[in-house]
Amino acid sequence: MEREQWNSQMGFLFAAVGSAIGLGNIWRFSYMAYSYGGGAFLVPYITALLTAGIPLLILEFAIGHERVGSAPLAYAKMRQGWEWMGWWAVIFVMFGILLYYTVIIAWCVNFFFLSLDLAWGDDPNSFFFRAFLDVSESPSHLGGIRPPILAAAAAVWFINWAIVCGGVRGGIELANKIFMPVLFLLTAALVIWSLSLEGAGLGLSAYVTPDFTKILDPKVWIDAYSQIFFTLSLGFGIMIAYASYLPEKADITRWAFLTAFINSGYSLFAGIAVFSVLGFMAASQGKPISAVVSQSIGLAFVAYPKAIGLMPGGSIFGAVFFLCLIIAGLSSSISIIQAFTSAMVDKFGFKRNALVTLISLAGFLGSLVFTSRAGLLWLDILDHYLTHYGLIVVGVAECILAGWLFKIPALRDHVNRLSSIQLGKWWEHLIRYFVPGALGVILLGDLCGEFKTPYGGYSWASLLSIGVTWLVLTLLAAVAVASRPWKTKYYLGAGRIRNADQV
Ligand code: TRP
C-alpha cells in the first residue's frame, strides 16, 4: 500500500496552517492579550512560542516525517510499548475536543444566519444564554436538544465528512487551499472596516498598551504556554500525521517556522478587528472599554453581536465575522478527523472512506450531548480537562519519548540533512529539559489550583463524572486499541533513517 502524499509542500503548509488557525486564534488570543497586560503579553507569548511552540512543532514534524506514520504508528516505531500514547491523543481529541468544537462551529453557523437580520435584538446576553442555548441549571439536567443547533451540527459534520472523504490531496489539501486565502481576505476586510469605526483607536490602545506589571504573575506565563500549545495543535497527533504525507525531501524547519509565524501573525492581526470593534462599542455607549470586553464565548456570541447591532451595515459585518469563525473552525476540525483516520488505517488497514463515514456518524452522535440544554456546561468542563491535562501530559510524554528513549541526535541529523534552517544542539536541550520542565510546572500549577477550588464553580460530582471519566475512558480505549495486533505492513518498515532505530 502506497502512503498518500501532498500534491506539493505548499499544500502541506496550507493544511498545517489551517489546523493551527482555529476558533482559538480569534477570541482566545485577543482576550488573553487584553487581560494580561496588552502589548506586554507579547513577552510571555513570544517566549512560549520560541522556547516550546516551535521546538515541539519541529519535533512533531520530524517524528511524522522520519518514522512515516500517524502518531500511534510513529510512537510504536520509536519505542515498543509507547503506541498507546498516540492512540490516547487521537482518541481524546477526536472523541472529546472535536465533539464540542464542532458544536461551537455550529453556533457560528446559527449566528451567521441570525446576524442577517440581527435577530438577537438589544439584549444579546439573554438572547444567547436563554433564548438560544436555554442553558439548564446543572450538567446533570440535560434538558432537550436544541433543534437549530442540532441542524447546524449535522451540517458541520456533513461538511467535515465530505472534505475528509476527498482524501489528503483532493480533500484536505484542496479545502485548505481555498479556505486559507478566503479566511485571510475576509479577515483583512474586517480589520479595515473595523479601523474605520469611531472609537477604534480606544480599543486598539487597550489592546496594545503594555502593562508590564501584569506579566509578573506566574498565571500569565502558564496561560501563555498553554495557549501556544492549543493554537499550534501540539499534542493532538495532527502535525505528526500531516508530516507523514510529505515527500522524502522536505524542508522541515522552514515549514515549522512558517506555520508558527503565520499562525501567531494571524492572531495578532485578527485582534485588531476584535478590539477596534470593542472600542467602537465603548465609544458609542459612553462606557469604558473594560465594561464591554468579555471572555472567550461571551466575546463572540454576546459582545460582538451587541456591537454588530450598533454598527452601520452591521449585519454584513456580522455575517463575515461568523463566516471567518466557521472557516477557521472547519479547517481545524478536519485535521483531527484525518489524524484519527490515518491512525486507524495504519493499524488495521481499513477502507478509508467507509471508516471516515463511520467516525463522522459516531462523531455526530457524540456531539448530540453538546446540543442539549446542558451542552455549554459539558463543553466547559471537558474543555478544561482535555486541554489542561490531556494535551499537556501528551506533550511531556512526547518529549520524554523523543528526548530520552529515542536517539534525538539522529532525529536532529535527519532534520538538518533536509532543512534550510539548521537546528543546533539547543534544540535537543529544549526537548530534553526545558519543554518537559516547563510543561511539568504548568501541570503542577493547574493541579494545585484544581484542589483549592473546583473548576468553574461546578460540583465535584459533575467535574469527576464528566471531565475525569472522559480522560480515563479514552485512556482505557487507547490501551485496548494499542494491544491489538498490527494488521498492516506499515509497522515493519523502519524510519527514513535506519540508524535511528530503537536504542
Ligand atoms: N489550533 C486550533 C485552534 O486554535 C485548535 C484545534 C486544532 C482543534 N485542531 C483541532 C480543536 C481539532 C479541535 C479539534 O482553535
Short mmCIF file of C-alpha atoms and ligand atoms in Angstrom, two decimals:
data_model
loop_
_atom_site.label_atom_id
_atom_site.label_comp_id
_atom_site.label_asym_id
_atom_site.label_seq_id
_atom_site.Cartn_x
_atom_site.Cartn_y
_atom_site.Cartn_z
CA MET A 1 0.00 0.00 0.00
CA GLU A 2 1.33 3.39 -1.02
CA ARG A 3 1.04 6.12 1.55
CA GLU A 4 -0.87 9.17 0.38
CA GLN A 5 1.15 12.29 -0.28
CA TRP A 6 0.52 16.01 -0.52
CA ASN A 7 0.42 17.45 -4.00
CA SER A 8 3.03 20.00 -3.05
CA GLN A 9 4.85 21.10 0.06
CA MET A 10 2.93 24.34 -0.19
CA GLY A 11 -0.23 22.28 0.15
CA PHE A 12 1.17 20.81 3.37
CA LEU A 13 1.88 24.32 4.67
CA PHE A 14 -1.70 25.40 3.94
CA ALA A 15 -3.02 22.34 5.76
CA ALA A 16 -0.78 22.81 8.79
CA VAL A 17 -1.71 26.49 8.98
CA GLY A 18 -5.37 25.54 8.55
CA SER A 19 -5.16 23.20 11.52
CA ALA A 20 -3.33 25.74 13.65
CA ILE A 21 -5.58 28.70 12.91
CA GLY A 22 -8.88 27.96 14.57
CA LEU A 23 -11.50 29.35 16.87
CA GLY A 24 -8.79 29.82 19.50
CA ASN A 25 -6.91 32.39 17.43
CA ILE A 26 -9.80 34.75 17.05
CA TRP A 27 -11.20 35.09 20.52
CA ARG A 28 -8.93 33.32 22.98
CA PHE A 29 -5.79 35.14 21.95
CA SER A 30 -7.37 38.60 21.87
CA TYR A 31 -8.91 38.21 25.25
CA MET A 32 -5.68 36.95 26.78
CA ALA A 33 -3.67 39.77 25.29
CA TYR A 34 -6.11 42.29 26.67
CA SER A 35 -6.39 40.94 30.17
CA TYR A 36 -2.72 40.07 30.57
CA GLY A 37 -1.13 43.45 30.05
CA GLY A 38 -1.85 44.30 26.41
CA GLY A 39 1.38 44.65 24.45
CA ALA A 40 3.33 43.33 27.42
CA PHE A 41 1.61 39.92 26.97
CA LEU A 42 3.70 39.55 23.84
CA VAL A 43 6.72 38.89 26.07
CA PRO A 44 5.41 35.62 27.59
CA TYR A 45 3.58 34.75 24.38
CA ILE A 46 6.64 35.05 22.14
CA THR A 47 8.85 33.41 24.75
CA ALA A 48 6.46 30.45 24.83
CA LEU A 49 6.36 30.35 21.04
CA LEU A 50 10.14 30.29 20.69
CA THR A 51 11.05 28.06 23.61
CA ALA A 52 8.27 25.47 23.41
CA GLY A 53 5.94 26.00 20.44
CA ILE A 54 8.42 25.98 17.59
CA PRO A 55 10.75 23.30 19.04
CA LEU A 56 7.78 20.96 19.60
CA LEU A 57 6.31 21.69 16.21
CA ILE A 58 9.67 20.80 14.64
CA LEU A 59 9.70 17.65 16.77
CA GLU A 60 6.21 16.58 15.66
CA PHE A 61 7.01 17.27 12.01
CA ALA A 62 10.30 15.38 12.37
CA ILE A 63 8.68 12.36 14.05
CA GLY A 64 5.92 12.11 11.45
CA HIS A 65 8.30 12.56 8.58
CA GLU A 66 11.13 10.36 9.77
CA ARG A 67 9.02 7.48 11.14
CA VAL A 68 6.47 7.88 8.29
CA GLY A 69 3.33 7.30 10.28
CA SER A 70 0.38 8.63 12.20
CA ALA A 71 1.01 9.27 15.92
CA PRO A 72 0.43 5.69 17.21
CA LEU A 73 2.47 4.13 14.43
CA ALA A 74 5.28 6.65 14.76
CA TYR A 75 5.47 6.19 18.54
CA ALA A 76 5.36 2.41 18.19
CA LYS A 77 8.23 2.62 15.75
CA MET A 78 10.20 4.83 18.14
CA ARG A 79 9.90 2.59 21.14
CA GLN A 80 7.94 -0.53 21.82
CA GLY A 81 5.19 -0.04 24.36
CA TRP A 82 4.54 3.62 23.56
CA GLU A 83 1.87 3.16 20.97
CA TRP A 84 -0.97 3.73 23.46
CA MET A 85 0.09 7.34 23.89
CA GLY A 86 -0.51 8.11 20.23
CA TRP A 87 -3.92 6.47 20.48
CA TRP A 88 -4.81 8.35 23.61
CA ALA A 89 -4.06 11.69 21.93
CA VAL A 90 -6.01 10.99 18.77
CA ILE A 91 -8.91 9.37 20.63
CA PHE A 92 -9.48 12.06 23.23
CA VAL A 93 -9.11 14.86 20.72
CA MET A 94 -11.37 13.11 18.18
CA PHE A 95 -13.99 11.96 20.70
CA GLY A 96 -13.54 14.77 23.18
CA ILE A 97 -12.35 18.13 21.94
CA LEU A 98 -13.76 17.70 18.45
CA LEU A 99 -17.25 16.78 19.66
CA TYR A 100 -17.77 20.17 21.26
CA TYR A 101 -15.55 22.10 18.85
CA THR A 102 -17.96 21.16 16.04
CA VAL A 103 -20.88 22.35 18.15
CA ILE A 104 -19.22 25.75 18.62
CA ILE A 105 -18.79 25.88 14.85
CA ALA A 106 -22.49 25.00 14.67
CA TRP A 107 -23.34 28.00 16.87
CA CYS A 108 -21.34 30.14 14.44
CA VAL A 109 -23.44 28.75 11.59
CA ASN A 110 -26.60 29.67 13.53
CA PHE A 111 -25.22 33.14 14.29
CA PHE A 112 -24.23 33.63 10.68
CA PHE A 113 -27.92 33.40 9.77
CA LEU A 114 -29.08 35.27 12.86
CA SER A 115 -26.82 38.18 12.01
CA LEU A 116 -28.53 38.70 8.65
CA ASP A 117 -31.48 40.27 10.45
CA LEU A 118 -29.81 40.97 13.80
CA ALA A 119 -32.21 38.51 15.37
CA TRP A 120 -30.67 38.82 18.83
CA GLY A 121 -32.32 42.21 19.48
CA ASP A 122 -30.92 44.65 22.06
CA ASP A 123 -30.02 42.12 24.69
CA PRO A 124 -27.63 39.62 23.13
CA ASN A 125 -26.65 38.31 26.55
CA SER A 126 -30.05 36.97 27.44
CA PHE A 127 -30.61 36.00 23.83
CA PHE A 128 -27.52 33.77 23.81
CA PHE A 129 -27.89 32.14 27.19
CA ARG A 130 -31.70 32.00 27.40
CA ALA A 131 -33.37 32.09 24.02
CA PHE A 132 -30.61 30.37 22.04
CA LEU A 133 -28.95 27.87 24.39
CA ASP A 134 -31.56 27.84 27.15
CA VAL A 135 -28.81 26.65 29.48
CA SER A 136 -30.04 24.20 32.11
CA GLU A 137 -29.28 24.63 35.81
CA SER A 138 -26.63 21.92 36.10
CA PRO A 139 -24.72 19.46 33.90
CA SER A 140 -26.87 16.57 35.10
CA HIS A 141 -30.05 18.21 33.73
CA LEU A 142 -29.60 17.61 30.04
CA GLY A 143 -32.95 19.07 29.09
CA GLY A 144 -33.97 18.68 25.47
CA ILE A 145 -31.88 19.03 22.34
CA ARG A 146 -31.95 22.49 20.75
CA PRO A 147 -33.23 21.87 17.20
CA PRO A 148 -31.46 24.77 15.40
CA ILE A 149 -28.13 23.76 16.94
CA LEU A 150 -28.77 20.14 16.04
CA ALA A 151 -29.42 21.08 12.42
CA ALA A 152 -26.28 23.20 12.23
CA ALA A 153 -24.19 20.49 13.88
CA ALA A 154 -25.44 17.98 11.31
CA ALA A 155 -24.38 20.39 8.55
CA VAL A 156 -20.92 20.87 10.08
CA TRP A 157 -20.39 17.11 10.36
CA PHE A 158 -21.58 16.67 6.81
CA ILE A 159 -19.02 19.21 5.53
CA ASN A 160 -16.27 17.60 7.63
CA TRP A 161 -17.20 14.21 6.22
CA ALA A 162 -17.31 15.44 2.63
CA ILE A 163 -13.89 17.11 2.85
CA VAL A 164 -12.08 14.27 4.59
CA CYS A 165 -13.59 11.71 2.18
CA GLY A 166 -11.84 13.57 -0.64
CA GLY A 167 -8.53 12.26 0.72
CA VAL A 168 -5.33 14.01 1.65
CA ARG A 169 -4.86 15.74 -1.70
CA GLY A 170 -8.33 16.06 -3.13
CA GLY A 171 -9.99 16.80 0.20
CA ILE A 172 -7.83 18.28 2.95
CA GLU A 173 -5.25 19.99 0.76
CA LEU A 174 -7.76 21.37 -1.69
CA ALA A 175 -10.10 22.62 1.04
CA ASN A 176 -7.29 24.42 2.84
CA LYS A 177 -6.02 25.95 -0.38
CA ILE A 178 -9.43 27.55 -0.73
CA PHE A 179 -10.17 28.17 2.94
CA MET A 180 -6.94 29.89 3.94
CA PRO A 181 -6.82 32.63 1.27
CA VAL A 182 -10.55 33.27 1.75
CA LEU A 183 -10.06 33.50 5.51
CA PHE A 184 -7.18 35.97 5.13
CA LEU A 185 -9.14 38.15 2.72
CA LEU A 186 -12.26 38.20 4.88
CA THR A 187 -10.22 38.95 7.99
CA ALA A 188 -8.43 41.78 6.19
CA ALA A 189 -11.81 43.19 5.19
CA LEU A 190 -12.96 43.05 8.82
CA VAL A 191 -9.76 44.73 10.02
CA ILE A 192 -10.03 47.59 7.53
CA TRP A 193 -13.72 48.07 8.21
CA SER A 194 -13.28 48.00 11.96
CA LEU A 195 -10.44 50.51 11.86
CA SER A 196 -12.75 53.00 10.17
CA LEU A 197 -15.25 52.85 13.05
CA GLU A 198 -15.43 55.69 15.52
CA GLY A 199 -13.66 54.77 18.75
CA ALA A 200 -11.46 52.14 17.09
CA GLY A 201 -8.38 53.90 18.49
CA LEU A 202 -9.72 53.46 22.01
CA GLY A 203 -9.97 49.71 21.57
CA LEU A 204 -6.61 49.45 19.87
CA SER A 205 -4.85 51.27 22.64
CA ALA A 206 -6.40 48.89 25.18
CA TYR A 207 -5.17 46.00 23.02
CA VAL A 208 -1.56 47.12 22.66
CA THR A 209 -0.69 49.41 25.59
CA PRO A 210 1.86 47.44 27.57
CA ASP A 211 1.33 46.96 31.28
CA PHE A 212 4.48 45.22 32.39
CA THR A 213 3.31 44.69 35.97
CA LYS A 214 0.84 42.03 34.75
CA ILE A 215 3.49 39.71 33.42
CA LEU A 216 4.98 39.24 36.86
CA ASP A 217 2.08 36.95 37.68
CA PRO A 218 3.02 33.27 37.03
CA LYS A 219 -0.53 32.55 35.84
CA VAL A 220 0.12 34.73 32.79
CA TRP A 221 3.09 32.58 31.84
CA ILE A 222 1.15 29.37 32.38
CA ASP A 223 -1.66 30.61 30.18
CA ALA A 224 0.76 31.80 27.50
CA TYR A 225 2.33 28.34 27.29
CA SER A 226 -0.99 26.53 27.16
CA GLN A 227 -2.30 28.94 24.54
CA ILE A 228 0.71 28.23 22.32
CA PHE A 229 0.14 24.53 22.79
CA PHE A 230 -3.51 24.66 21.78
CA THR A 231 -3.09 27.12 18.96
CA LEU A 232 -0.33 25.14 17.23
CA SER A 233 -2.36 21.89 17.59
CA LEU A 234 0.52 20.34 19.56
CA GLY A 235 -0.07 17.05 21.35
CA PHE A 236 -3.10 16.34 19.11
CA GLY A 237 -1.24 13.88 16.88
CA ILE A 238 -2.30 16.06 13.96
CA MET A 239 1.04 17.55 12.95
CA ILE A 240 2.64 14.08 13.08
CA ALA A 241 0.06 12.65 10.68
CA TYR A 242 0.28 15.66 8.35
CA ALA A 243 4.07 15.45 8.19
CA SER A 244 3.91 11.75 7.33
CA TYR A 245 2.40 12.67 3.95
CA LEU A 246 5.40 14.80 2.99
CA PRO A 247 7.73 13.56 0.28
CA GLU A 248 11.15 12.16 1.13
CA LYS A 249 12.78 15.55 0.72
CA ALA A 250 11.02 18.18 2.77
CA ASP A 251 12.26 21.35 4.39
CA ILE A 252 11.02 20.55 7.90
CA THR A 253 12.28 23.53 9.89
CA ARG A 254 11.21 26.03 7.27
CA TRP A 255 7.63 24.74 7.31
CA ALA A 256 7.61 24.69 11.10
CA PHE A 257 8.77 28.30 11.40
CA LEU A 258 6.35 29.43 8.71
CA THR A 259 3.39 27.60 10.25
CA ALA A 260 4.15 29.09 13.66
CA PHE A 261 4.68 32.63 12.42
CA ILE A 262 1.66 32.68 10.14
CA ASN A 263 -0.49 31.31 12.96
CA SER A 264 0.64 33.87 15.53
CA GLY A 265 0.63 36.66 12.95
CA TYR A 266 -2.98 35.82 12.21
CA SER A 267 -3.88 36.01 15.90
CA LEU A 268 -2.28 39.45 16.24
CA PHE A 269 -3.96 40.65 13.07
CA ALA A 270 -7.43 39.37 13.95
CA GLY A 271 -7.02 41.01 17.36
CA ILE A 272 -7.03 44.40 15.63
CA ALA A 273 -10.55 43.77 14.37
CA VAL A 274 -11.72 42.38 17.69
CA PHE A 275 -10.50 45.39 19.66
CA SER A 276 -11.42 48.12 17.20
CA VAL A 277 -14.99 46.87 17.37
CA LEU A 278 -14.97 46.81 21.17
CA GLY A 279 -13.56 50.36 21.13
CA PHE A 280 -16.38 51.41 18.84
CA MET A 281 -18.92 49.86 21.17
CA ALA A 282 -17.42 51.55 24.23
CA ALA A 283 -17.43 54.91 22.44
CA SER A 284 -20.99 54.61 21.20
CA GLN A 285 -22.32 53.59 24.62
CA GLY A 286 -20.16 56.04 26.53
CA LYS A 287 -18.70 53.21 28.64
CA PRO A 288 -15.08 52.41 29.45
CA ILE A 289 -13.54 49.66 27.37
CA SER A 290 -13.27 47.34 30.37
CA ALA A 291 -17.06 47.30 30.63
CA VAL A 292 -17.55 45.92 27.13
CA VAL A 293 -14.84 43.26 26.96
CA SER A 294 -15.86 39.73 27.76
CA GLN A 295 -14.17 36.37 27.76
CA SER A 296 -13.99 33.72 25.07
CA ILE A 297 -17.51 32.58 24.26
CA GLY A 298 -19.02 35.78 25.61
CA LEU A 299 -16.81 37.79 23.29
CA ALA A 300 -18.00 36.12 20.10
CA PHE A 301 -21.62 35.45 20.98
CA VAL A 302 -22.51 38.35 23.27
CA ALA A 303 -20.14 41.32 22.98
CA TYR A 304 -19.71 41.07 19.24
CA PRO A 305 -23.42 40.71 18.41
CA LYS A 306 -24.07 43.76 20.56
CA ALA A 307 -21.53 45.81 18.61
CA ILE A 308 -22.80 44.48 15.29
CA GLY A 309 -26.26 45.73 16.20
CA LEU A 310 -24.94 49.25 16.75
CA MET A 311 -22.87 49.41 13.59
CA PRO A 312 -24.00 50.79 10.24
CA GLY A 313 -24.12 47.76 7.91
CA GLY A 314 -23.66 45.57 10.96
CA SER A 315 -25.48 42.58 9.57
CA ILE A 316 -22.92 42.20 6.80
CA PHE A 317 -20.07 42.69 9.23
CA GLY A 318 -21.61 40.05 11.48
CA ALA A 319 -22.08 37.57 8.67
CA VAL A 320 -18.45 37.98 7.59
CA PHE A 321 -17.23 37.64 11.18
CA PHE A 322 -19.12 34.40 11.75
CA LEU A 323 -18.07 33.10 8.36
CA CYS A 324 -14.44 33.63 9.40
CA LEU A 325 -15.04 31.60 12.54
CA ILE A 326 -16.73 28.85 10.54
CA ILE A 327 -13.85 28.60 8.07
CA ALA A 328 -11.17 28.74 10.75
CA GLY A 329 -13.03 26.07 12.73
CA LEU A 330 -13.62 23.70 9.82
CA SER A 331 -10.00 23.72 8.71
CA SER A 332 -9.04 22.67 12.24
CA SER A 333 -11.74 20.06 12.71
CA ILE A 334 -10.91 18.20 9.50
CA SER A 335 -7.32 17.91 10.67
CA ILE A 336 -8.13 15.71 13.65
CA ILE A 337 -10.53 13.54 11.66
CA GLN A 338 -7.66 12.97 9.27
CA ALA A 339 -5.23 12.25 12.13
CA PHE A 340 -7.60 9.66 13.62
CA THR A 341 -8.41 8.10 10.24
CA SER A 342 -4.76 7.90 9.39
CA ALA A 343 -4.03 6.12 12.68
CA MET A 344 -6.80 3.54 12.13
CA VAL A 345 -5.77 2.91 8.54
CA ASP A 346 -2.13 2.48 9.58
CA LYS A 347 -3.10 -0.05 12.22
CA PHE A 348 -5.98 -2.01 10.77
CA GLY A 349 -5.77 -1.29 7.05
CA PHE A 350 -9.46 -0.29 6.96
CA LYS A 351 -11.01 1.13 3.82
CA ARG A 352 -10.51 4.82 4.28
CA ASN A 353 -13.84 6.27 3.23
CA ALA A 354 -16.00 3.68 4.92
CA LEU A 355 -14.08 4.49 8.08
CA VAL A 356 -14.49 8.24 7.64
CA THR A 357 -18.23 7.74 7.23
CA LEU A 358 -18.42 5.65 10.35
CA ILE A 359 -16.45 8.03 12.53
CA SER A 360 -18.32 11.06 11.21
CA LEU A 361 -21.58 9.38 12.20
CA ALA A 362 -20.18 8.44 15.59
CA GLY A 363 -18.84 11.97 15.99
CA PHE A 364 -22.20 13.47 15.15
CA LEU A 365 -23.93 11.22 17.67
CA GLY A 366 -21.33 12.15 20.27
CA SER A 367 -21.91 15.84 19.58
CA LEU A 368 -25.59 15.48 20.45
CA VAL A 369 -24.99 15.91 24.17
CA PHE A 370 -23.43 19.32 23.43
CA THR A 371 -26.53 20.39 21.51
CA SER A 372 -28.66 19.80 24.60
CA ARG A 373 -29.55 22.46 27.15
CA ALA A 374 -26.62 21.36 29.30
CA GLY A 375 -24.28 21.50 26.29
CA LEU A 376 -22.49 24.67 27.34
CA LEU A 377 -21.76 23.25 30.80
CA TRP A 378 -20.45 19.94 29.48
CA LEU A 379 -18.34 21.76 26.95
CA ASP A 380 -16.84 23.99 29.59
CA ILE A 381 -15.89 21.08 31.86
CA LEU A 382 -14.48 18.84 29.13
CA ASP A 383 -12.52 21.67 27.58
CA HIS A 384 -10.91 22.38 30.91
CA TYR A 385 -9.79 18.78 31.50
CA LEU A 386 -8.76 17.84 28.00
CA THR A 387 -6.82 20.98 27.13
CA HIS A 388 -5.27 21.47 30.56
CA TYR A 389 -4.36 17.87 31.38
CA GLY A 390 -4.70 15.68 28.29
CA LEU A 391 -2.70 17.80 25.88
CA ILE A 392 -0.02 18.75 28.39
CA VAL A 393 0.54 15.16 29.54
CA VAL A 394 0.92 14.07 25.94
CA GLY A 395 3.39 16.93 25.37
CA VAL A 396 5.56 15.91 28.31
CA ALA A 397 5.45 12.23 27.30
CA GLU A 398 6.38 13.13 23.75
CA CYS A 399 9.49 14.96 24.96
CA ILE A 400 10.49 12.06 27.19
CA LEU A 401 10.00 9.56 24.41
CA ALA A 402 11.87 11.57 21.79
CA GLY A 403 14.48 13.11 24.05
CA TRP A 404 15.36 10.25 26.35
CA LEU A 405 14.17 6.95 24.90
CA PHE A 406 14.91 7.60 21.25
CA LYS A 407 18.05 8.89 19.61
CA ILE A 408 17.23 12.55 19.41
CA PRO A 409 20.61 13.42 17.78
CA ALA A 410 19.63 11.15 14.89
CA LEU A 411 16.33 12.96 14.58
CA ARG A 412 18.19 16.27 14.53
CA ASP A 413 20.54 14.97 11.82
CA HIS A 414 17.55 13.90 9.80
CA VAL A 415 16.04 17.37 10.03
CA ASN A 416 19.33 19.12 9.32
CA ARG A 417 20.04 16.99 6.28
CA LEU A 418 16.81 18.20 4.69
CA SER A 419 16.22 21.67 6.05
CA SER A 420 17.34 25.15 5.17
CA ILE A 421 17.33 26.34 8.78
CA GLN A 422 19.75 24.18 10.78
CA LEU A 423 18.99 23.02 14.29
CA GLY A 424 21.74 23.43 16.86
CA LYS A 425 22.30 21.41 20.00
CA TRP A 426 19.93 23.89 21.70
CA TRP A 427 17.00 22.10 20.13
CA GLU A 428 17.91 18.84 21.84
CA HIS A 429 18.30 20.65 25.16
CA LEU A 430 14.93 22.29 24.80
CA ILE A 431 13.21 18.98 24.06
CA ARG A 432 15.05 17.04 26.75
CA TYR A 433 14.98 19.52 29.61
CA PHE A 434 13.22 22.78 29.10
CA VAL A 435 9.92 21.86 27.45
CA PRO A 436 9.06 18.90 29.73
CA GLY A 437 10.14 21.02 32.72
CA ALA A 438 8.01 23.99 31.73
CA LEU A 439 5.01 21.79 30.96
CA GLY A 440 5.52 19.95 34.24
CA VAL A 441 5.33 23.25 36.12
CA ILE A 442 2.12 24.13 34.29
CA LEU A 443 0.65 20.77 35.17
CA LEU A 444 1.52 21.15 38.84
CA GLY A 445 0.24 24.72 38.92
CA ASP A 446 -3.05 23.59 37.38
CA LEU A 447 -3.39 20.65 39.73
CA CYS A 448 -2.81 22.80 42.82
CA GLY A 449 -5.43 25.27 41.63
CA GLU A 450 -7.79 22.37 40.97
CA PHE A 451 -7.66 21.11 44.54
CA LYS A 452 -8.02 24.57 46.04
CA THR A 453 -11.20 25.45 44.19
CA PRO A 454 -13.14 23.10 41.96
CA TYR A 455 -13.14 24.41 38.40
CA GLY A 456 -15.75 26.93 37.37
CA GLY A 457 -17.92 26.55 40.47
CA TYR A 458 -19.23 23.14 39.38
CA SER A 459 -19.84 20.40 41.90
CA TRP A 460 -17.10 17.83 42.36
CA ALA A 461 -19.56 15.19 41.25
CA SER A 462 -20.04 16.85 37.85
CA LEU A 463 -16.35 17.52 37.39
CA LEU A 464 -15.36 13.97 38.20
CA SER A 465 -18.15 12.29 36.33
CA ILE A 466 -17.63 14.28 33.15
CA GLY A 467 -14.04 15.51 32.98
CA VAL A 468 -12.10 12.81 34.75
CA THR A 469 -14.25 9.97 33.40
CA TRP A 470 -13.60 11.18 29.88
CA LEU A 471 -9.84 11.21 30.43
CA VAL A 472 -9.89 7.74 31.96
CA LEU A 473 -12.25 6.15 29.42
CA THR A 474 -10.25 7.44 26.46
CA LEU A 475 -7.08 6.20 28.12
CA LEU A 476 -8.59 2.71 28.53
CA ALA A 477 -9.75 2.76 24.93
CA ALA A 478 -6.24 3.75 23.85
CA VAL A 479 -4.64 0.91 25.76
CA ALA A 480 -7.19 -1.53 24.35
CA VAL A 481 -6.56 -0.46 20.76
CA ALA A 482 -2.80 -0.47 21.26
CA SER A 483 -2.91 -4.05 22.50
CA ARG A 484 -4.46 -5.30 19.25
CA PRO A 485 -2.02 -6.72 16.72
CA TRP A 486 -0.98 -4.73 13.63
CA LYS A 487 -2.96 -5.71 10.56
CA THR A 488 -0.79 -3.84 8.08
CA LYS A 489 2.80 -4.00 6.97
CA TYR A 490 3.49 -0.36 7.78
CA TYR A 491 4.67 -1.43 11.16
CA LEU A 492 7.53 -3.42 9.73
CA GLY A 493 9.21 -0.55 7.90
CA ALA A 494 11.91 1.39 9.71
CA GLY A 495 12.01 5.16 9.61
CA ARG A 496 13.62 7.09 6.80
CA ILE A 497 16.97 6.81 8.58
CA ARG A 498 17.57 3.28 9.66
CA ASN A 499 20.28 4.03 12.15
CA ALA A 500 17.79 5.98 14.25
CA ASP A 501 16.02 2.75 15.14
CA GLN A 502 15.37 1.74 18.67
CA VAL A 503 18.21 2.40 21.06
N1 TRP B 1 -5.48 25.13 16.81
C1 TRP B 1 -6.89 25.17 16.92
C2 TRP B 1 -7.39 26.50 17.48
O1 TRP B 1 -6.62 27.36 17.78
C3 TRP B 1 -7.41 24.08 17.78
C4 TRP B 1 -7.52 22.80 17.06
C5 TRP B 1 -6.69 22.34 16.11
C6 TRP B 1 -8.53 21.82 17.22
N2 TRP B 1 -7.13 21.15 15.66
C7 TRP B 1 -8.22 20.81 16.32
C8 TRP B 1 -9.62 21.70 18.03
C9 TRP B 1 -9.01 19.68 16.23
C10 TRP B 1 -10.40 20.57 17.92
C11 TRP B 1 -10.11 19.56 17.02
O2 TRP B 1 -8.56 26.68 17.60
#
